[in-house]
């Protein structure tokens, strides 16, 4: 009986050495590698629990930070150090993120960004919608520095441009702010790419190209998802009223 099975066993051995089986093995190895990479990326993302609040001085970051945590209005002053606290993103879930309010002063903001950027799951870039027309170049300059940072590009944290102070009549809309920022960032990109080179031939401008070469810049070209929202940390009824942060709160739920 064993002699009768031998031809069938030999045929099975030949099949296992054939190209079809090899293709299956290669496919299984590819799936396994993809799964391991996915687990690695997810592990890195889950280790990043910080939501950074960035922006120029007086954009309203600290009041927004306080409103998110307590819901109450409080008088604030220009920050000279970072403040952090655990924020529960939903009453129905136990999911938390760490909110970190970074100083907006020109001499401090990049120093503190350097300290916390690797831990950022998401970034809220707060804009003063009332002073925006006057500060647009400074806002774009700081945002450009954030967007071309190598760590930010690699981790690609979700980015929200929070157009604050919408309770003021003269506040610019999120749509206008987006259009103006794209225009200014495009100008910065052009001027930085035209910067002179050093003696060794390396560029002295920005560390990375912003957006797609040969096309006018827009936020869809970035590796991270960028959204805009209108909000008011002060609220339409002033100190006694509630803040208008519904769009920001919904966004925090999504990125947590």
mmCIF file of N, CA and C in Angstrom, residues 51-53 60-74 85-91 97-101 124 126 160 162 231-233 243-253:
data_model
loop_
_atom_site.group_PDB
_atom_site.id
_atom_site.type_symbol
_atom_site.label_atom_id
_atom_site.label_comp_id
_atom_site.label_asym_id
_atom_site.label_seq_id
_atom_site.Cartn_x
_atom_site.Cartn_y
_atom_site.Cartn_z
ATOM 1 N N UNK A 51 -1.850 67.261 22.536
ATOM 2 C CA UNK A 51 -2.429 68.206 21.584
ATOM 3 C C UNK A 51 -1.811 69.563 21.903
ATOM 4 N N UNK A 52 -0.998 70.071 20.993
ATOM 5 C CA UNK A 52 -0.295 71.325 21.229
ATOM 6 C C UNK A 52 -1.145 72.515 20.791
ATOM 7 N N UNK A 53 -1.205 73.539 21.638
ATOM 8 C CA UNK A 53 -1.868 74.801 21.299
ATOM 9 C C UNK A 53 -0.782 75.804 20.932
ATOM 10 N N UNK A 60 -5.250 84.122 22.063
ATOM 11 C CA UNK A 60 -6.295 83.563 22.914
ATOM 12 C C UNK A 60 -6.074 82.108 23.296
ATOM 13 N N UNK A 61 -4.851 81.614 23.161
ATOM 14 C CA UNK A 61 -4.549 80.200 23.455
ATOM 15 C C UNK A 61 -4.812 79.842 24.908
ATOM 16 N N UNK A 62 -4.350 80.692 25.820
ATOM 17 C CA UNK A 62 -4.452 80.352 27.240
ATOM 18 C C UNK A 62 -5.895 80.374 27.725
ATOM 19 N N UNK A 63 -6.689 81.336 27.261
ATOM 20 C CA UNK A 63 -8.113 81.351 27.625
ATOM 21 C C UNK A 63 -8.823 80.146 27.015
ATOM 22 N N UNK A 64 -8.485 79.807 25.791
ATOM 23 C CA UNK A 64 -9.070 78.637 25.154
ATOM 24 C C UNK A 64 -8.715 77.370 25.947
ATOM 25 N N UNK A 65 -7.460 77.278 26.367
ATOM 26 C CA UNK A 65 -6.980 76.166 27.195
ATOM 27 C C UNK A 65 -7.803 76.065 28.487
ATOM 28 N N UNK A 66 -7.999 77.197 29.154
ATOM 29 C CA UNK A 66 -8.762 77.218 30.407
ATOM 30 C C UNK A 66 -10.228 76.865 30.185
ATOM 31 N N UNK A 67 -10.810 77.379 29.118
ATOM 32 C CA UNK A 67 -12.225 77.100 28.816
ATOM 33 C C UNK A 67 -12.453 75.611 28.532
ATOM 34 N N UNK A 68 -11.551 74.990 27.793
ATOM 35 C CA UNK A 68 -11.684 73.568 27.497
ATOM 36 C C UNK A 68 -11.640 72.730 28.767
ATOM 37 N N UNK A 69 -10.807 73.135 29.695
ATOM 38 C CA UNK A 69 -10.608 72.339 30.912
ATOM 39 C C UNK A 69 -11.700 72.573 31.956
ATOM 40 N N UNK A 70 -12.093 73.823 32.140
ATOM 41 C CA UNK A 70 -13.032 74.126 33.222
ATOM 42 C C UNK A 70 -14.368 74.675 32.745
ATOM 43 N N UNK A 71 -14.397 75.192 31.522
ATOM 44 C CA UNK A 71 -15.608 75.819 31.018
ATOM 45 C C UNK A 71 -15.792 77.240 31.501
ATOM 46 N N UNK A 72 -14.949 77.682 32.428
ATOM 47 C CA UNK A 72 -15.106 79.013 33.019
ATOM 48 C C UNK A 72 -14.175 80.035 32.382
ATOM 49 N N UNK A 73 -14.617 81.297 32.414
ATOM 50 C CA UNK A 73 -13.788 82.395 31.940
ATOM 51 C C UNK A 73 -12.764 82.749 33.018
ATOM 52 N N UNK A 74 -11.566 83.124 32.603
ATOM 53 C CA UNK A 74 -10.571 83.620 33.557
ATOM 54 C C UNK A 74 -9.671 84.629 32.854
ATOM 55 N N UNK A 85 -2.353 69.850 30.878
ATOM 56 C CA UNK A 85 -3.379 69.218 31.699
ATOM 57 C C UNK A 85 -4.046 68.120 30.883
ATOM 58 N N UNK A 86 -4.566 67.120 31.577
ATOM 59 C CA UNK A 86 -5.278 66.037 30.920
ATOM 60 C C UNK A 86 -6.693 66.502 30.599
ATOM 61 N N UNK A 87 -7.122 66.267 29.381
ATOM 62 C CA UNK A 87 -8.440 66.689 28.918
ATOM 63 C C UNK A 87 -9.219 65.463 28.460
ATOM 64 N N UNK A 88 -10.389 65.245 29.049
ATOM 65 C CA UNK A 88 -11.259 64.149 28.635
ATOM 66 C C UNK A 88 -12.094 64.629 27.470
ATOM 67 N N UNK A 89 -11.957 63.961 26.328
ATOM 68 C CA UNK A 89 -12.546 64.495 25.103
ATOM 69 C C UNK A 89 -14.050 64.308 25.024
ATOM 70 N N UNK A 90 -14.616 63.389 25.814
ATOM 71 C CA UNK A 90 -16.054 63.166 25.768
ATOM 72 C C UNK A 90 -16.543 62.677 27.117
ATOM 73 N N UNK A 91 -17.731 63.123 27.500
ATOM 74 C CA UNK A 91 -18.308 62.668 28.768
ATOM 75 C C UNK A 91 -18.655 61.179 28.719
ATOM 76 N N UNK A 97 -6.605 63.138 26.224
ATOM 77 C CA UNK A 97 -5.407 63.663 25.590
ATOM 78 C C UNK A 97 -4.780 64.658 26.557
ATOM 79 N N UNK A 98 -3.539 64.992 26.318
ATOM 80 C CA UNK A 98 -2.869 65.997 27.135
ATOM 81 C C UNK A 98 -2.804 67.299 26.363
ATOM 82 N N UNK A 99 -3.528 68.301 26.825
ATOM 83 C CA UNK A 99 -3.460 69.622 26.209
ATOM 84 C C UNK A 99 -2.222 70.348 26.714
ATOM 85 N N UNK A 100 -1.459 70.917 25.787
ATOM 86 C CA UNK A 100 -0.262 71.673 26.168
ATOM 87 C C UNK A 100 -0.324 73.044 25.510
ATOM 88 N N UNK A 101 -0.420 74.070 26.334
ATOM 89 C CA UNK A 101 -0.475 75.458 25.873
ATOM 90 C C UNK A 101 0.951 75.997 25.824
ATOM 91 N N UNK A 124 -3.269 72.393 17.455
ATOM 92 C CA UNK A 124 -4.269 73.443 17.273
ATOM 93 C C UNK A 124 -3.513 74.755 17.123
ATOM 94 N N UNK A 126 -3.818 78.495 16.851
ATOM 95 C CA UNK A 126 -4.839 79.492 17.164
ATOM 96 C C UNK A 126 -4.507 80.822 16.494
ATOM 97 N N UNK A 160 -5.400 71.662 13.195
ATOM 98 C CA UNK A 160 -6.602 72.492 13.171
ATOM 99 C C UNK A 160 -6.194 73.949 13.262
ATOM 100 N N UNK A 162 -7.581 77.172 14.350
ATOM 101 C CA UNK A 162 -8.717 77.656 15.143
ATOM 102 C C UNK A 162 -8.800 79.172 15.012
ATOM 103 N N UNK A 231 -14.210 79.837 16.160
ATOM 104 C CA UNK A 231 -14.508 79.643 17.586
ATOM 105 C C UNK A 231 -14.346 80.958 18.339
ATOM 106 N N UNK A 232 -14.755 80.936 19.588
ATOM 107 C CA UNK A 232 -14.594 82.100 20.463
ATOM 108 C C UNK A 232 -14.386 81.613 21.889
ATOM 109 N N UNK A 233 -13.178 81.788 22.393
ATOM 110 C CA UNK A 233 -12.883 81.389 23.765
ATOM 111 C C UNK A 233 -13.602 82.305 24.761
ATOM 112 N N UNK A 243 -18.259 79.788 26.262
ATOM 113 C CA UNK A 243 -17.417 79.902 25.079
ATOM 114 C C UNK A 243 -18.089 79.191 23.904
ATOM 115 N N UNK A 244 -17.720 79.577 22.707
ATOM 116 C CA UNK A 244 -18.212 78.915 21.499
ATOM 117 C C UNK A 244 -17.084 78.038 20.961
ATOM 118 N N UNK A 245 -17.020 76.810 21.469
ATOM 119 C CA UNK A 245 -15.922 75.900 21.123
ATOM 120 C C UNK A 245 -16.433 74.572 20.566
ATOM 121 N N UNK A 246 -17.657 74.549 20.101
ATOM 122 C CA UNK A 246 -18.263 73.288 19.678
ATOM 123 C C UNK A 246 -17.469 72.613 18.557
ATOM 124 N N UNK A 247 -17.044 73.405 17.555
ATOM 125 C CA UNK A 247 -16.279 72.830 16.452
ATOM 126 C C UNK A 247 -14.951 72.275 16.906
ATOM 127 N N UNK A 248 -14.283 72.987 17.800
ATOM 128 C CA UNK A 248 -13.009 72.524 18.345
ATOM 129 C C UNK A 248 -13.181 71.259 19.165
ATOM 130 N N UNK A 249 -14.209 71.214 19.982
ATOM 131 C CA UNK A 249 -14.452 70.028 20.815
ATOM 132 C C UNK A 249 -14.753 68.792 19.969
ATOM 133 N N UNK A 250 -15.523 68.962 18.905
ATOM 134 C CA UNK A 250 -15.816 67.837 18.014
ATOM 135 C C UNK A 250 -14.545 67.346 17.338
ATOM 136 N N UNK A 251 -13.690 68.266 16.957
ATOM 137 C CA UNK A 251 -12.417 67.903 16.327
ATOM 138 C C UNK A 251 -11.530 67.127 17.291
ATOM 139 N N UNK A 252 -11.491 67.547 18.553
ATOM 140 C CA UNK A 252 -10.689 66.835 19.556
ATOM 141 C C UNK A 252 -11.177 65.395 19.746
ATOM 142 N N UNK A 253 -12.483 65.207 19.666
ATOM 143 C CA UNK A 253 -13.025 63.844 19.765
ATOM 144 C C UNK A 253 -12.496 62.996 18.606
#
